[in-house]
PDB file of C-alpha atoms in Angstrom:
ATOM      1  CA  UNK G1198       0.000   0.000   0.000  1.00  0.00           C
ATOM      2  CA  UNK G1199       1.296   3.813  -0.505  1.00  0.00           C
ATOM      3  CA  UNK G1200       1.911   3.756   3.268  1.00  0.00           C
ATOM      4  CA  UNK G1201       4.429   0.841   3.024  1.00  0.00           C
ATOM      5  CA  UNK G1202       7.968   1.957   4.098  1.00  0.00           C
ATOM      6  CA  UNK G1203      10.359   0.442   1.703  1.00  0.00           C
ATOM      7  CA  UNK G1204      12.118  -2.661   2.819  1.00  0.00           C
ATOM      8  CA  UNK G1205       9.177  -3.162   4.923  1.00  0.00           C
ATOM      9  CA  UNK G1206       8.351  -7.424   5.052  1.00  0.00           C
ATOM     10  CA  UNK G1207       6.375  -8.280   2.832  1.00  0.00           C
ATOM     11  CA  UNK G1208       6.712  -5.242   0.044  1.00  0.00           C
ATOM     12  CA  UNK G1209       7.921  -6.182  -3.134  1.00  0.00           C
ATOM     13  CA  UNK G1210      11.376  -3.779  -1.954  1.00  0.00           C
ATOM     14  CA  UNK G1211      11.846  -6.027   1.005  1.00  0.00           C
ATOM     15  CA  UNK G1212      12.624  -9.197  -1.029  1.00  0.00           C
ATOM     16  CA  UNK G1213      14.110  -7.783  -3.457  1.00  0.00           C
ATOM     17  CA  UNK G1214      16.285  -6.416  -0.874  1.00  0.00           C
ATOM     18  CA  UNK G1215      16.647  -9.704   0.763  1.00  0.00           C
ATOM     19  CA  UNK G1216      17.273 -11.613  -2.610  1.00  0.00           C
ATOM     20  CA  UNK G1217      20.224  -9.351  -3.285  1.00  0.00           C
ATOM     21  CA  UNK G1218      22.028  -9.546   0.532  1.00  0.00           C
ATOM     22  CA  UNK G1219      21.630 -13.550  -0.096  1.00  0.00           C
ATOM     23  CA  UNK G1220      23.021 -13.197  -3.187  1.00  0.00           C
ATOM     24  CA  UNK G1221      25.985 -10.807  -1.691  1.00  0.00           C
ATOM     25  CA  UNK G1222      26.174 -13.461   1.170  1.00  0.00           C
ATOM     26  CA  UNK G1223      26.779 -16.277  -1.586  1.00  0.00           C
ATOM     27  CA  UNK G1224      29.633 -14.218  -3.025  1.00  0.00           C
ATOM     28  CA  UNK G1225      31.322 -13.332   0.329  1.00  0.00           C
ATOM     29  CA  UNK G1226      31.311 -16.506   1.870  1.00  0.00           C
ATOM     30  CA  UNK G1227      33.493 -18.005  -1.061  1.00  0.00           C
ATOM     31  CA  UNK G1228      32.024 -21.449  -0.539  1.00  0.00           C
ATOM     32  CA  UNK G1229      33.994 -24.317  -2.354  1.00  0.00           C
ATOM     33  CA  UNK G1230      33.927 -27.986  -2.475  1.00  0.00           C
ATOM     34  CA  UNK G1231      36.425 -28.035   0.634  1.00  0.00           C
ATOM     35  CA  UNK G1232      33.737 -26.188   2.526  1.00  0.00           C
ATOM     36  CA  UNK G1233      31.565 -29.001   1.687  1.00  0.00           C
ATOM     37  CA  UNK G1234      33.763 -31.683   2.503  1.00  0.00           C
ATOM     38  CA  UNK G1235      34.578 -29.922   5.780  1.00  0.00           C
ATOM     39  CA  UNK G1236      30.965 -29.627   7.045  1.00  0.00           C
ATOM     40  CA  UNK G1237      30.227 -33.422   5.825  1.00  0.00           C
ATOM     41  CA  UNK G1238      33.875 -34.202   8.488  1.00  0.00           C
ATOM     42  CA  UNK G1239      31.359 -32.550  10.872  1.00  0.00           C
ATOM     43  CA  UNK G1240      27.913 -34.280   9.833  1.00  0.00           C
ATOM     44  CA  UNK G1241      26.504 -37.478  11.778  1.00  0.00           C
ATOM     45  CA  UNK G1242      26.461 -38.947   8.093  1.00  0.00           C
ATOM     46  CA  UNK G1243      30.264 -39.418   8.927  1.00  0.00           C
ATOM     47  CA  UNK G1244      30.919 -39.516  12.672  1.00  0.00           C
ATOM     48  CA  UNK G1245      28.046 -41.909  13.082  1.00  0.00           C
ATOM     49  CA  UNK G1246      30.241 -44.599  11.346  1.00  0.00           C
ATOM     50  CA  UNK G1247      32.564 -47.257  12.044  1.00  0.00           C
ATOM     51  CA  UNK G1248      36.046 -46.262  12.715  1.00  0.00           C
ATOM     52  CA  UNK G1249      37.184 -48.096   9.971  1.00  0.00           C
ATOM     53  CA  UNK G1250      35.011 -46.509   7.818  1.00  0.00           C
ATOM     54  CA  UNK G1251      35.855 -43.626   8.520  1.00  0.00           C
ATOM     55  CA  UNK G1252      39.480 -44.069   7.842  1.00  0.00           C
ATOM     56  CA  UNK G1253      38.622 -45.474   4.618  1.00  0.00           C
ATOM     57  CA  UNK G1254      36.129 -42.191   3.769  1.00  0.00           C
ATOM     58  CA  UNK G1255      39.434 -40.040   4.978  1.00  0.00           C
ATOM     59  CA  UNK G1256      41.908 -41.619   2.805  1.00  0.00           C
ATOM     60  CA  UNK G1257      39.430 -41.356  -0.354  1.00  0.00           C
ATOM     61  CA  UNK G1258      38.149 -37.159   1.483  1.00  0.00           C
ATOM     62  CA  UNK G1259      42.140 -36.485   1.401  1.00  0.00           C
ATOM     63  CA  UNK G1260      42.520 -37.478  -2.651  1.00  0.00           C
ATOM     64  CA  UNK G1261      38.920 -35.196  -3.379  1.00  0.00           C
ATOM     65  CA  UNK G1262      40.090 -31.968  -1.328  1.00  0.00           C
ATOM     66  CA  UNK G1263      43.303 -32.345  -3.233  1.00  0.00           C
ATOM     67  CA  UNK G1264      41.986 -32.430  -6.415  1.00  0.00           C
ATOM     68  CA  UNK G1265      38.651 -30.395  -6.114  1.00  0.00           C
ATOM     69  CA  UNK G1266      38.696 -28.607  -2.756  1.00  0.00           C
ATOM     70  CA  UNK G1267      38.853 -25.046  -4.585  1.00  0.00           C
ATOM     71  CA  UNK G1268      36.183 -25.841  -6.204  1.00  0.00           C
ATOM     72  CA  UNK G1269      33.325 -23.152  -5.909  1.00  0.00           C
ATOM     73  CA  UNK G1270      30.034 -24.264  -5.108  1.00  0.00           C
ATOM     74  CA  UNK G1271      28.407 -22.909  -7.890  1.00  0.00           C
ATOM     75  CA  UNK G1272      30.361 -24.985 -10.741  1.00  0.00           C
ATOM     76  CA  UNK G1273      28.604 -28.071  -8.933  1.00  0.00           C
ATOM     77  CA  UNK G1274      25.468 -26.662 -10.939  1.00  0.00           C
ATOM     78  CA  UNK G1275      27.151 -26.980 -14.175  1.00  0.00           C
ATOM     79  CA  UNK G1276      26.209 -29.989 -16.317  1.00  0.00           C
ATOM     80  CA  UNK G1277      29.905 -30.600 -17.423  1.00  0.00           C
ATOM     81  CA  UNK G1278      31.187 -31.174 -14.031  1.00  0.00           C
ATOM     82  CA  UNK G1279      29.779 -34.874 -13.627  1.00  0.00           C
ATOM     83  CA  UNK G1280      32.029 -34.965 -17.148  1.00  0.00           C
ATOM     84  CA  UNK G1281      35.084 -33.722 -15.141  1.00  0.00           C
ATOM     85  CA  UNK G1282      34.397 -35.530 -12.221  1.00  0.00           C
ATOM     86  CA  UNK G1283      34.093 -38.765 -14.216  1.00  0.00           C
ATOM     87  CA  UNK G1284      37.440 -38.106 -15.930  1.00  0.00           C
ATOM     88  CA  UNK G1285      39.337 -37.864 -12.781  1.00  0.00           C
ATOM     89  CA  UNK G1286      37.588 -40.899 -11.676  1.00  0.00           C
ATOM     90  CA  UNK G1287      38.883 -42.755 -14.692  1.00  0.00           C
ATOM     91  CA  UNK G1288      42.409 -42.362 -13.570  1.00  0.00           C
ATOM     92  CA  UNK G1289      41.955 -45.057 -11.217  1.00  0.00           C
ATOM     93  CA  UNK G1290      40.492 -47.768 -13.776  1.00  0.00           C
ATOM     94  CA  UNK G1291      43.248 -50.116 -13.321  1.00  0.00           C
ATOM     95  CA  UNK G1292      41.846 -50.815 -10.267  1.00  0.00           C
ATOM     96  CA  UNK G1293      38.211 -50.569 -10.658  1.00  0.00           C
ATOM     97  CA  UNK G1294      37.018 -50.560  -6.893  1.00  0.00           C
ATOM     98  CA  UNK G1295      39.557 -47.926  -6.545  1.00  0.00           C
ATOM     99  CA  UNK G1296      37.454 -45.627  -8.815  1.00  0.00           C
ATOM    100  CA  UNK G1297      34.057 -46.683  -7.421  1.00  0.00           C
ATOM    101  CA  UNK G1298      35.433 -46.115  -3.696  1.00  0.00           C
ATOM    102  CA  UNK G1299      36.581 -42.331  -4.822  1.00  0.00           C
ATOM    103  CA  UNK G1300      33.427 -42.361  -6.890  1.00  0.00           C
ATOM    104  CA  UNK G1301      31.264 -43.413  -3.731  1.00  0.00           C
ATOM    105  CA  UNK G1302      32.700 -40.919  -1.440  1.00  0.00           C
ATOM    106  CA  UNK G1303      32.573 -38.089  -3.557  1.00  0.00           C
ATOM    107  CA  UNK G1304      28.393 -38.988  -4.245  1.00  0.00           C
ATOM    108  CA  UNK G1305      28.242 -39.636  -0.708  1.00  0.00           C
ATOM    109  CA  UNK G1306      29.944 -35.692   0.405  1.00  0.00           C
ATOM    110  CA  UNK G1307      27.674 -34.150  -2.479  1.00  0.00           C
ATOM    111  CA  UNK G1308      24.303 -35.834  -1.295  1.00  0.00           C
ATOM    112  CA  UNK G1309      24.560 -34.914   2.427  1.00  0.00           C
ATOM    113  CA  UNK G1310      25.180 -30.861   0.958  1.00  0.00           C
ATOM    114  CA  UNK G1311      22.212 -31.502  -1.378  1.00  0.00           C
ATOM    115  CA  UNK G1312      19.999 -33.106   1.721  1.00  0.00           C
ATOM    116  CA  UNK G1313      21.155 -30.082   4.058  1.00  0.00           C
ATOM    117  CA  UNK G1314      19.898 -27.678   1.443  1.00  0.00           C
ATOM    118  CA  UNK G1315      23.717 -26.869   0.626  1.00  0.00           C
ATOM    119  CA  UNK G1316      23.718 -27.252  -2.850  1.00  0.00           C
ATOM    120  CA  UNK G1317      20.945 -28.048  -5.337  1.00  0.00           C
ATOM    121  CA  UNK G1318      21.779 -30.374  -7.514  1.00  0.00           C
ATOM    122  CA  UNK G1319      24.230 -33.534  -6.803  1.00  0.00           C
ATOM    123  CA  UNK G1320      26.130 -34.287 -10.047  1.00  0.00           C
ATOM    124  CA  UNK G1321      27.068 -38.016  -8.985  1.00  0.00           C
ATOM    125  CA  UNK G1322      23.997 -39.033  -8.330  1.00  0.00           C
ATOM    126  CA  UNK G1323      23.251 -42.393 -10.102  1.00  0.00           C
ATOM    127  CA  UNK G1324      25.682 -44.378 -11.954  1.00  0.00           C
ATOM    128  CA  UNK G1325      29.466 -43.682 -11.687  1.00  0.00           C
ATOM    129  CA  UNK G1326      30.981 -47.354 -10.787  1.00  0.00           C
ATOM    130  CA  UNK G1327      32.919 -49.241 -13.154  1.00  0.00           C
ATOM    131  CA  UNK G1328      33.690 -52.394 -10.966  1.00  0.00           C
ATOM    132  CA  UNK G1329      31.118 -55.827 -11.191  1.00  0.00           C
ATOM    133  CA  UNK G1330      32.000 -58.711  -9.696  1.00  0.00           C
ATOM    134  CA  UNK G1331      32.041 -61.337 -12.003  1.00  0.00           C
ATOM    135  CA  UNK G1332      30.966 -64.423 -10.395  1.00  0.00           C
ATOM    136  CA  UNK G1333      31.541 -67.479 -13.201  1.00  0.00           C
ATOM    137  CA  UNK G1334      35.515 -68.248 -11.339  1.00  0.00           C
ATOM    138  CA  UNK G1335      33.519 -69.232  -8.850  1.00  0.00           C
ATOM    139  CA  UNK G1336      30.728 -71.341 -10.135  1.00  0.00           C
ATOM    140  CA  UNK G1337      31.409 -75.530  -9.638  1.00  0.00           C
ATOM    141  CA  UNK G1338      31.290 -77.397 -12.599  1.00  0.00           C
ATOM    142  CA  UNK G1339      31.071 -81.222 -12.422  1.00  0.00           C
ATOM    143  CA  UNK G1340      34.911 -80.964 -13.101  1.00  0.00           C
ATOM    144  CA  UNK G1341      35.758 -79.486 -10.268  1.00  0.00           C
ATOM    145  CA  UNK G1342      32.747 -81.236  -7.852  1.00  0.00           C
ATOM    146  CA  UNK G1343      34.603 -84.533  -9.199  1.00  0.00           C
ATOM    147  CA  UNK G1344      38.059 -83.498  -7.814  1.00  0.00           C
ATOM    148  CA  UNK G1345      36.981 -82.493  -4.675  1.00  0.00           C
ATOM    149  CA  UNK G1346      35.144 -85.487  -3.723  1.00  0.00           C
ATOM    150  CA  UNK G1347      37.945 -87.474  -5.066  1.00  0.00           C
ATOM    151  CA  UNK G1348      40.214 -86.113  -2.130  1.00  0.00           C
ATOM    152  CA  UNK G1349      37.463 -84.961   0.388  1.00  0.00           C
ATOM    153  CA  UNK G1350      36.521 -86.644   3.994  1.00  0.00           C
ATOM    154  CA  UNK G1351      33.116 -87.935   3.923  1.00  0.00           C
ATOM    155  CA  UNK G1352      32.127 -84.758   5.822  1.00  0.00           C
ATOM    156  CA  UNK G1353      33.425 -82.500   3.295  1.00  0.00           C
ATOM    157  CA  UNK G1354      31.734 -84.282   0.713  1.00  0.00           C
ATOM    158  CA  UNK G1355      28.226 -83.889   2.875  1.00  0.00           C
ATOM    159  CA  UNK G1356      28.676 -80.316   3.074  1.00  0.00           C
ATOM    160  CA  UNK G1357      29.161 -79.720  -0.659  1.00  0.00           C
ATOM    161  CA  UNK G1358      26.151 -81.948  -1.166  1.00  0.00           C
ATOM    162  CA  UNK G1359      23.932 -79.615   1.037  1.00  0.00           C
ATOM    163  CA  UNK G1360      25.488 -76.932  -0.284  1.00  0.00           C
ATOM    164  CA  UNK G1361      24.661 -77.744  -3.768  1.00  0.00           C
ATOM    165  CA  UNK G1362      21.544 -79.097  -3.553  1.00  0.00           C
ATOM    166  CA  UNK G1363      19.951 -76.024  -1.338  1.00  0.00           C
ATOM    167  CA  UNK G1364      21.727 -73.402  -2.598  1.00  0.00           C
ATOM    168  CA  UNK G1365      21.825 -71.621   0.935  1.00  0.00           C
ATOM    169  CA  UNK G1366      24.807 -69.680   2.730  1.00  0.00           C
ATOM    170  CA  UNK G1367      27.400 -71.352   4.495  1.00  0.00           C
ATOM    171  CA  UNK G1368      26.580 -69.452   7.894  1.00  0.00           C
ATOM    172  CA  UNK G1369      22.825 -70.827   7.270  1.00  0.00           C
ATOM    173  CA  UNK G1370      23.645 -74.302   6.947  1.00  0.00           C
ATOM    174  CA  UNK G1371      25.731 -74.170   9.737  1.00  0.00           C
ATOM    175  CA  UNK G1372      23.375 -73.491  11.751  1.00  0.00           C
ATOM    176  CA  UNK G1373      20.728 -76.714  10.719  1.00  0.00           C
ATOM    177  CA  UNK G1374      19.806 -78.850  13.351  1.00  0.00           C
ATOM    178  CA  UNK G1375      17.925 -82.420  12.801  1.00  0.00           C
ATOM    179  CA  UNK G1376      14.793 -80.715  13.412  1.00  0.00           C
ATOM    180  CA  UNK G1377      15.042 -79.080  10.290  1.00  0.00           C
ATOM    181  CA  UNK G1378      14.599 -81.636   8.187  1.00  0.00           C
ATOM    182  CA  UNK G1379      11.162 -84.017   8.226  1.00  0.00           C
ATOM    183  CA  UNK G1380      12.028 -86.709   5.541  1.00  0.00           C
ATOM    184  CA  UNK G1381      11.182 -84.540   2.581  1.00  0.00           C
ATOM    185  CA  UNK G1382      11.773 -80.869   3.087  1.00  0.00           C
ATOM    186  CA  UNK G1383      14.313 -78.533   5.090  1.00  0.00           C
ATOM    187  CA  UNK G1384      13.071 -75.627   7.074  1.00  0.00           C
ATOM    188  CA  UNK G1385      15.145 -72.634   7.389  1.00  0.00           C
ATOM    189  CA  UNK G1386      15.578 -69.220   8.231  1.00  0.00           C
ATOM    190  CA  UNK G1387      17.809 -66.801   6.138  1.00  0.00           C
ATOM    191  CA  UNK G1388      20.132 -64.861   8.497  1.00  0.00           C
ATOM    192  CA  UNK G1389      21.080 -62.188   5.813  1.00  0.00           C
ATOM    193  CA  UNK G1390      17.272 -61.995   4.424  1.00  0.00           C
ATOM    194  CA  UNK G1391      15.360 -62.822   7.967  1.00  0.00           C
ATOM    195  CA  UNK G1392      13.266 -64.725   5.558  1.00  0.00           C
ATOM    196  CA  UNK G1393      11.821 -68.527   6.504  1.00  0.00           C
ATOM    197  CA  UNK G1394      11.842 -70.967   3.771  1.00  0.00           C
ATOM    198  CA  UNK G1395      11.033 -74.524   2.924  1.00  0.00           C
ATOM    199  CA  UNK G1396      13.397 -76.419   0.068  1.00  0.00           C
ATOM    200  CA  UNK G1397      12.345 -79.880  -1.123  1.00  0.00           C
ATOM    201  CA  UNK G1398      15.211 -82.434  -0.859  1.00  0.00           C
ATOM    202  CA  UNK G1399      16.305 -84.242  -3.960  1.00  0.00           C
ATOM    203  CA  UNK G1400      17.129 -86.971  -4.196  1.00  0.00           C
ATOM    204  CA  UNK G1401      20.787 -87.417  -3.915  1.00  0.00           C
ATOM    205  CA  UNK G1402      20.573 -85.058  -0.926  1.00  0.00           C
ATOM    206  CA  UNK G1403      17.587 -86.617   0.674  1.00  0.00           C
ATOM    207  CA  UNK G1404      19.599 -90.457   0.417  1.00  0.00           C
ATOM    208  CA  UNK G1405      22.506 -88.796   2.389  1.00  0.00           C
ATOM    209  CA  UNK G1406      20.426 -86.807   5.013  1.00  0.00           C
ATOM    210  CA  UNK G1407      18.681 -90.266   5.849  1.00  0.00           C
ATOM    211  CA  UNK G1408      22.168 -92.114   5.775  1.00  0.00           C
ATOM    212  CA  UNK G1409      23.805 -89.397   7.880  1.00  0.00           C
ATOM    213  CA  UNK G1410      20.350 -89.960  10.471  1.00  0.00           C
ATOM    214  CA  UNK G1411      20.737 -93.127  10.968  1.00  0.00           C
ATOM    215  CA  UNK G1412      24.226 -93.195  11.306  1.00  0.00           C
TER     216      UNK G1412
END
């Protein structure tokens, strides 16, 4: 109204006012990706973990400040930087867990400043890791089932039997009792999933539980 002072809340002078001092404030403060990493040093996010962890997180924080800790906020906006981030990245693909450990910990610094209203966008977000696990070394083929029970105790031989023929972790099958098993089925509950499940017994299996039983 005409009796509005200027800069009075809630005139259009006020925030225009207060859009430009937060703007100033921006520029003055002179925040950079080591300001981030600092505060994330400081944020439960990081204390709240295992020591271990958080020598790992250092190791991997020291390598990012080095490399990016002048960084201004700002250029975190930019759509190019996931580019330059992803270049230094790929100086450690000789040893691909390497990169997806710096990867990791750089997404990890950039999403706690995102979630604390710190910076808007996080440019690591999604994707990023080069390293998968490639599990066929250490599937058994009949080849190697046939050496091993060729040189096995009969108890060793048992356990790859049980092993094979549920398909269940080793800390799992430790862990079966008699009472697990009625004659046709075996009744178990998954310590990494907390999940109960019932596996029918073949037949190779199911001659060697009853041996084993009666033994």
């Amino acid at each position: 109204s005409a009796g509005d002072r200027p800069g009075e809340p809630g005139t259009p002078e006020f925030v225009a006012a207060y859009n430009a001092a937060l703007a100033s404030r921006k520029v003055r403060t002179g925040a950079t990706l080591g300001t981030l990493i600092s505060q994330f040093k400081a944020a439960s996010e990081f204390t709240t973990k295992a020591e271990k962890t958080r020598k790992d997180y250092l190791r991997y924080i020291a390598m990012i400040e080095d490399e990016f800790g002048d960084m201004p906020i700002e250029a975190l906006s930019d759509p190019e930087v996931r580019g330059e981030f992803k270049d230094w990245r790929d100086q450690f693909t000789a040893t691909p867990r390497k990169a997806d450990m710096a990867w990791t910990v750089l997404a990890r610094i950039l999403s706690v400043a995102k979630d604390r209203g710190r910076i808007p966008v996080n440019p690591c977000e999604k994707g990023g890791r080069l390293y998968e696990a490639d599990r066929a070394e250490i599937i058994w083929t009949a080849d190697h089932i046939k050496a091993f029970n060729a040189v096995a105790s009969a108890e060793l031989r048992f356990a790859l039997l049980l092993a094979l023929w549920t398909g269940q972790r080793q800390g799992d099958l430790l862990k079966l009792t008699w009472a697990a098993y009625d004659g046709t089925h075996i009744r178990l509950r998954q310590s990494k999933r907390k999940k109960r499940v019932l596996l029918p017994v073949g037949a190779p299996l199911k001659a060697a539980l009853d041996r084993a039983q009666a033994a």
